[in-house]
mmCIF file of N, CA and C in Angstrom:
data_model
loop_
_atom_site.group_PDB
_atom_site.id
_atom_site.type_symbol
_atom_site.label_atom_id
_atom_site.label_comp_id
_atom_site.label_asym_id
_atom_site.label_seq_id
_atom_site.Cartn_x
_atom_site.Cartn_y
_atom_site.Cartn_z
ATOM 1 N N MET A 291 -2.255 -39.717 97.225
ATOM 2 C CA MET A 291 -3.425 -38.415 96.809
ATOM 3 C C MET A 291 -2.419 -37.588 96.276
ATOM 4 N N ARG A 292 -3.214 -36.980 95.222
ATOM 5 C CA ARG A 292 -2.881 -35.329 94.522
ATOM 6 C C ARG A 292 -3.640 -34.467 94.801
ATOM 7 N N TRP A 293 -3.032 -33.455 94.778
ATOM 8 C CA TRP A 293 -3.694 -32.132 95.377
ATOM 9 C C TRP A 293 -3.497 -31.220 93.839
ATOM 10 N N ILE A 294 -4.696 -30.731 93.255
ATOM 11 C CA ILE A 294 -4.580 -30.003 91.939
ATOM 12 C C ILE A 294 -5.049 -28.730 92.385
ATOM 13 N N THR A 295 -4.525 -27.704 92.279
ATOM 14 C CA THR A 295 -4.805 -26.470 92.712
ATOM 15 C C THR A 295 -4.919 -25.499 90.954
ATOM 16 N N GLN A 296 -6.078 -25.301 90.614
ATOM 17 C CA GLN A 296 -6.085 -24.882 89.178
ATOM 18 C C GLN A 296 -7.290 -23.575 89.166
ATOM 19 N N TYR A 297 -6.961 -22.668 88.717
ATOM 20 C CA TYR A 297 -8.080 -21.626 88.319
ATOM 21 C C TYR A 297 -8.884 -22.470 87.228
ATOM 22 N N LEU A 298 -10.096 -22.183 87.218
ATOM 23 C CA LEU A 298 -10.916 -22.610 86.155
ATOM 24 C C LEU A 298 -11.955 -21.240 86.168
ATOM 25 N N PRO A 299 -12.299 -21.028 84.892
ATOM 26 C CA PRO A 299 -13.376 -19.781 84.775
ATOM 27 C C PRO A 299 -14.965 -20.331 85.058
ATOM 28 N N GLY A 300 -15.238 -19.222 85.219
ATOM 29 C CA GLY A 300 -16.775 -19.426 85.942
ATOM 30 C C GLY A 300 -17.670 -20.287 85.043
ATOM 31 N N GLU A 301 -17.508 -20.552 83.792
ATOM 32 C CA GLU A 301 -18.384 -20.572 82.919
ATOM 33 C C GLU A 301 -18.234 -22.485 83.297
ATOM 34 N N VAL A 302 -17.401 -23.130 83.740
ATOM 35 C CA VAL A 302 -16.972 -24.350 84.798
ATOM 36 C C VAL A 302 -17.792 -24.545 85.742
ATOM 37 N N ALA A 303 -17.996 -23.253 86.528
ATOM 38 C CA ALA A 303 -18.894 -23.418 87.800
ATOM 39 C C ALA A 303 -20.157 -23.720 87.491
ATOM 40 N N ARG A 304 -20.506 -22.537 86.440
ATOM 41 C CA ARG A 304 -22.142 -22.749 86.055
ATOM 42 C C ARG A 304 -22.600 -24.068 85.663
ATOM 43 N N GLU A 305 -21.612 -24.752 85.099
ATOM 44 C CA GLU A 305 -21.985 -26.259 84.030
ATOM 45 C C GLU A 305 -22.020 -26.875 85.139
ATOM 46 N N LEU A 306 -21.118 -27.230 86.345
ATOM 47 C CA LEU A 306 -21.191 -27.763 87.349
ATOM 48 C C LEU A 306 -22.513 -27.554 88.208
ATOM 49 N N PHE A 307 -22.785 -26.352 88.528
ATOM 50 C CA PHE A 307 -23.820 -26.150 89.361
ATOM 51 C C PHE A 307 -25.211 -26.297 88.466
ATOM 52 N N ALA A 308 -25.079 -26.231 87.190
ATOM 53 C CA ALA A 308 -26.499 -26.329 86.302
ATOM 54 C C ALA A 308 -26.542 -28.112 86.393
ATOM 55 N N ALA A 309 -25.611 -28.699 86.075
ATOM 56 C CA ALA A 309 -25.630 -30.103 86.190
ATOM 57 C C ALA A 309 -26.243 -30.852 87.490
ATOM 58 N N ARG A 310 -25.571 -30.331 88.568
ATOM 59 C CA ARG A 310 -26.255 -30.616 90.005
ATOM 60 C C ARG A 310 -27.304 -30.123 90.080
ATOM 61 N N ASP A 311 -28.231 -28.909 89.418
ATOM 62 C CA ASP A 311 -29.167 -28.689 89.830
ATOM 63 C C ASP A 311 -30.319 -29.517 88.957
ATOM 64 N N ALA A 312 -29.639 -30.096 88.247
ATOM 65 C CA ALA A 312 -30.610 -30.871 87.111
ATOM 66 C C ALA A 312 -30.484 -32.613 87.594
ATOM 67 N N GLY A 313 -29.854 -32.707 88.638
ATOM 68 C CA GLY A 313 -29.746 -34.151 89.127
ATOM 69 C C GLY A 313 -28.768 -34.732 88.690
ATOM 70 N N ALA A 314 -27.836 -34.671 88.077
ATOM 71 C CA ALA A 314 -26.574 -34.954 87.630
ATOM 72 C C ALA A 314 -25.974 -35.888 88.956
ATOM 73 N N GLY A 315 -25.541 -36.769 88.379
ATOM 74 C CA GLY A 315 -24.644 -37.256 89.788
ATOM 75 C C GLY A 315 -22.818 -37.141 89.769
ATOM 76 N N GLY A 316 -22.356 -37.544 90.636
ATOM 77 C CA GLY A 316 -20.870 -37.306 91.250
ATOM 78 C C GLY A 316 -20.296 -37.839 89.936
ATOM 79 N N GLN A 317 -20.473 -38.730 89.095
ATOM 80 C CA GLN A 317 -19.763 -39.330 87.858
ATOM 81 C C GLN A 317 -20.059 -38.084 86.683
ATOM 82 N N GLN A 318 -21.117 -37.890 86.606
ATOM 83 C CA GLN A 318 -21.328 -36.741 85.391
ATOM 84 C C GLN A 318 -20.682 -35.198 85.834
ATOM 85 N N GLN A 319 -20.703 -35.091 87.037
ATOM 86 C CA GLN A 319 -20.052 -33.738 87.436
ATOM 87 C C GLN A 319 -18.626 -33.934 87.253
ATOM 88 N N THR A 320 -18.015 -35.271 87.719
ATOM 89 C CA THR A 320 -16.525 -35.499 87.772
ATOM 90 C C THR A 320 -16.197 -35.527 86.131
ATOM 91 N N VAL A 321 -17.110 -35.812 85.237
ATOM 92 C CA VAL A 321 -16.505 -35.664 83.872
ATOM 93 C C VAL A 321 -16.492 -34.062 83.527
ATOM 94 N N ILE A 322 -17.662 -33.447 83.517
ATOM 95 C CA ILE A 322 -17.441 -31.990 83.658
ATOM 96 C C ILE A 322 -15.916 -31.320 84.191
ATOM 97 N N LEU A 323 -15.541 -31.731 85.138
ATOM 98 C CA LEU A 323 -14.647 -31.234 86.159
ATOM 99 C C LEU A 323 -13.193 -31.716 85.228
ATOM 100 N N ALA A 324 -13.366 -32.955 84.814
ATOM 101 C CA ALA A 324 -11.924 -33.541 84.150
ATOM 102 C C ALA A 324 -11.812 -33.047 82.912
ATOM 103 N N ARG A 325 -13.163 -32.565 82.011
ATOM 104 C CA ARG A 325 -12.717 -32.056 80.859
ATOM 105 C C ARG A 325 -12.196 -30.421 81.096
ATOM 106 N N ALA A 326 -12.692 -29.662 82.115
ATOM 107 C CA ALA A 326 -12.151 -28.498 82.686
ATOM 108 C C ALA A 326 -10.762 -28.267 82.936
ATOM 109 N N LEU A 327 -10.338 -29.461 83.891
ATOM 110 C CA LEU A 327 -8.972 -29.388 84.099
ATOM 111 C C LEU A 327 -7.805 -29.928 82.934
ATOM 112 N N GLY A 328 -8.685 -30.901 82.070
ATOM 113 C CA GLY A 328 -7.747 -31.170 80.997
ATOM 114 C C GLY A 328 -7.614 -29.948 79.707
ATOM 115 N N HIS A 329 -8.602 -29.273 79.796
ATOM 116 C CA HIS A 329 -8.354 -27.875 79.143
ATOM 117 C C HIS A 329 -7.285 -26.916 79.600
ATOM 118 N N ALA A 330 -7.421 -26.804 81.118
ATOM 119 C CA ALA A 330 -6.518 -25.831 81.486
ATOM 120 C C ALA A 330 -5.324 -26.199 81.761
ATOM 121 N N CYS A 331 -5.417 -27.350 82.004
ATOM 122 C CA CYS A 331 -3.634 -28.083 82.412
ATOM 123 C C CYS A 331 -2.498 -28.383 81.164
ATOM 124 N N PHE A 332 -3.421 -29.286 80.593
ATOM 125 C CA PHE A 332 -2.758 -30.033 79.403
ATOM 126 C C PHE A 332 -3.128 -29.113 77.955
ATOM 127 N N ARG A 333 -3.739 -28.554 77.497
ATOM 128 C CA ARG A 333 -4.286 -28.129 76.401
ATOM 129 C C ARG A 333 -4.206 -26.396 76.129
ATOM 130 N N GLU A 334 -4.374 -25.629 77.606
ATOM 131 C CA GLU A 334 -4.045 -24.485 77.843
ATOM 132 C C GLU A 334 -5.256 -23.606 76.914
ATOM 133 N N TRP A 335 -6.244 -24.146 77.399
ATOM 134 C CA TRP A 335 -7.475 -23.579 76.684
ATOM 135 C C TRP A 335 -7.285 -23.752 75.260
ATOM 136 N N GLY A 336 -7.010 -24.439 74.350
ATOM 137 C CA GLY A 336 -6.725 -24.583 73.018
ATOM 138 C C GLY A 336 -5.458 -24.224 72.505
ATOM 139 N N ARG A 337 -4.560 -23.757 73.120
ATOM 140 C CA ARG A 337 -3.316 -23.335 72.579
ATOM 141 C C ARG A 337 -2.357 -24.493 72.468
ATOM 142 N N ARG A 338 -2.645 -25.645 72.852
ATOM 143 C CA ARG A 338 -1.614 -26.948 72.891
ATOM 144 C C ARG A 338 -2.080 -28.183 72.999
ATOM 145 N N ALA A 339 -1.369 -29.225 72.669
ATOM 146 C CA ALA A 339 -1.694 -30.962 73.182
ATOM 147 C C ALA A 339 -3.150 -31.116 72.682
ATOM 148 N N HIS A 340 -3.454 -30.954 71.731
ATOM 149 C CA HIS A 340 -5.035 -31.184 71.412
ATOM 150 C C HIS A 340 -5.281 -32.597 71.383
ATOM 151 N N GLY A 341 -4.603 -33.682 71.468
ATOM 152 C CA GLY A 341 -4.806 -35.033 71.708
ATOM 153 C C GLY A 341 -5.261 -35.826 72.887
ATOM 154 N N PRO A 342 -4.580 -35.512 73.890
ATOM 155 C CA PRO A 342 -4.777 -36.342 75.266
ATOM 156 C C PRO A 342 -6.127 -36.402 75.345
ATOM 157 N N HIS A 343 -6.725 -37.469 75.892
ATOM 158 C CA HIS A 343 -8.128 -37.761 76.787
ATOM 159 C C HIS A 343 -7.828 -37.824 78.013
ATOM 160 N N ILE A 344 -8.359 -37.182 78.868
ATOM 161 C CA ILE A 344 -8.185 -36.946 80.008
ATOM 162 C C ILE A 344 -9.498 -37.683 81.029
ATOM 163 N N VAL A 345 -8.852 -38.669 81.820
ATOM 164 C CA VAL A 345 -9.760 -39.347 82.872
ATOM 165 C C VAL A 345 -9.327 -38.804 84.104
ATOM 166 N N PHE A 346 -10.122 -38.382 85.092
ATOM 167 C CA PHE A 346 -10.484 -38.161 86.311
ATOM 168 C C PHE A 346 -11.029 -39.034 87.148
ATOM 169 N N SER A 347 -10.313 -39.676 87.898
ATOM 170 C CA SER A 347 -10.726 -41.000 88.700
ATOM 171 C C SER A 347 -10.807 -40.767 90.091
ATOM 172 N N ASP A 348 -11.553 -41.474 91.094
ATOM 173 C CA ASP A 348 -11.121 -41.608 92.602
ATOM 174 C C ASP A 348 -11.127 -40.410 93.272
ATOM 175 N N VAL A 349 -12.246 -39.376 92.686
ATOM 176 C CA VAL A 349 -12.032 -38.153 93.604
ATOM 177 C C VAL A 349 -12.463 -38.445 94.904
ATOM 178 N N GLU A 350 -11.779 -37.816 95.857
ATOM 179 C CA GLU A 350 -12.342 -37.853 97.095
ATOM 180 C C GLU A 350 -12.862 -36.558 97.667
ATOM 181 N N PHE A 351 -12.337 -35.631 97.173
ATOM 182 C CA PHE A 351 -12.711 -34.160 97.729
ATOM 183 C C PHE A 351 -12.396 -33.090 96.733
ATOM 184 N N ALA A 352 -13.781 -32.094 96.584
ATOM 185 C CA ALA A 352 -13.217 -30.910 95.593
ATOM 186 C C ALA A 352 -13.331 -29.827 96.469
ATOM 187 N N ASP A 353 -12.896 -28.800 96.367
ATOM 188 C CA ASP A 353 -13.169 -27.501 97.309
ATOM 189 C C ASP A 353 -13.141 -26.424 95.855
ATOM 190 N N PHE A 354 -14.207 -25.471 95.927
ATOM 191 C CA PHE A 354 -14.341 -24.446 95.100
ATOM 192 C C PHE A 354 -14.399 -23.166 95.953
ATOM 193 N N SER A 355 -13.752 -22.163 95.397
ATOM 194 C CA SER A 355 -13.928 -20.724 95.794
ATOM 195 C C SER A 355 -13.954 -19.694 94.756
ATOM 196 N N ILE A 356 -14.558 -19.037 95.301
ATOM 197 C CA ILE A 356 -14.973 -17.783 94.210
ATOM 198 C C ILE A 356 -14.074 -16.672 94.524
ATOM 199 N N GLY A 357 -12.905 -16.248 93.703
ATOM 200 C CA GLY A 357 -11.639 -15.154 94.059
ATOM 201 C C GLY A 357 -11.892 -14.187 93.089
#
């Protein structure tokens, strides 16, 4: 198991909540989260590494806080 602690902007939370409210399943929400984590961790929000495709699989737990 790997723990990832990463700041994500509020737009990601809004997108996740909107998807949930629209009836999106866990898989679609995982895709949203993977895209955001890929941009944050590997692409630094567009400043580097434009090529990698991020796949997020076997998510057991996600915890969010507003800080």
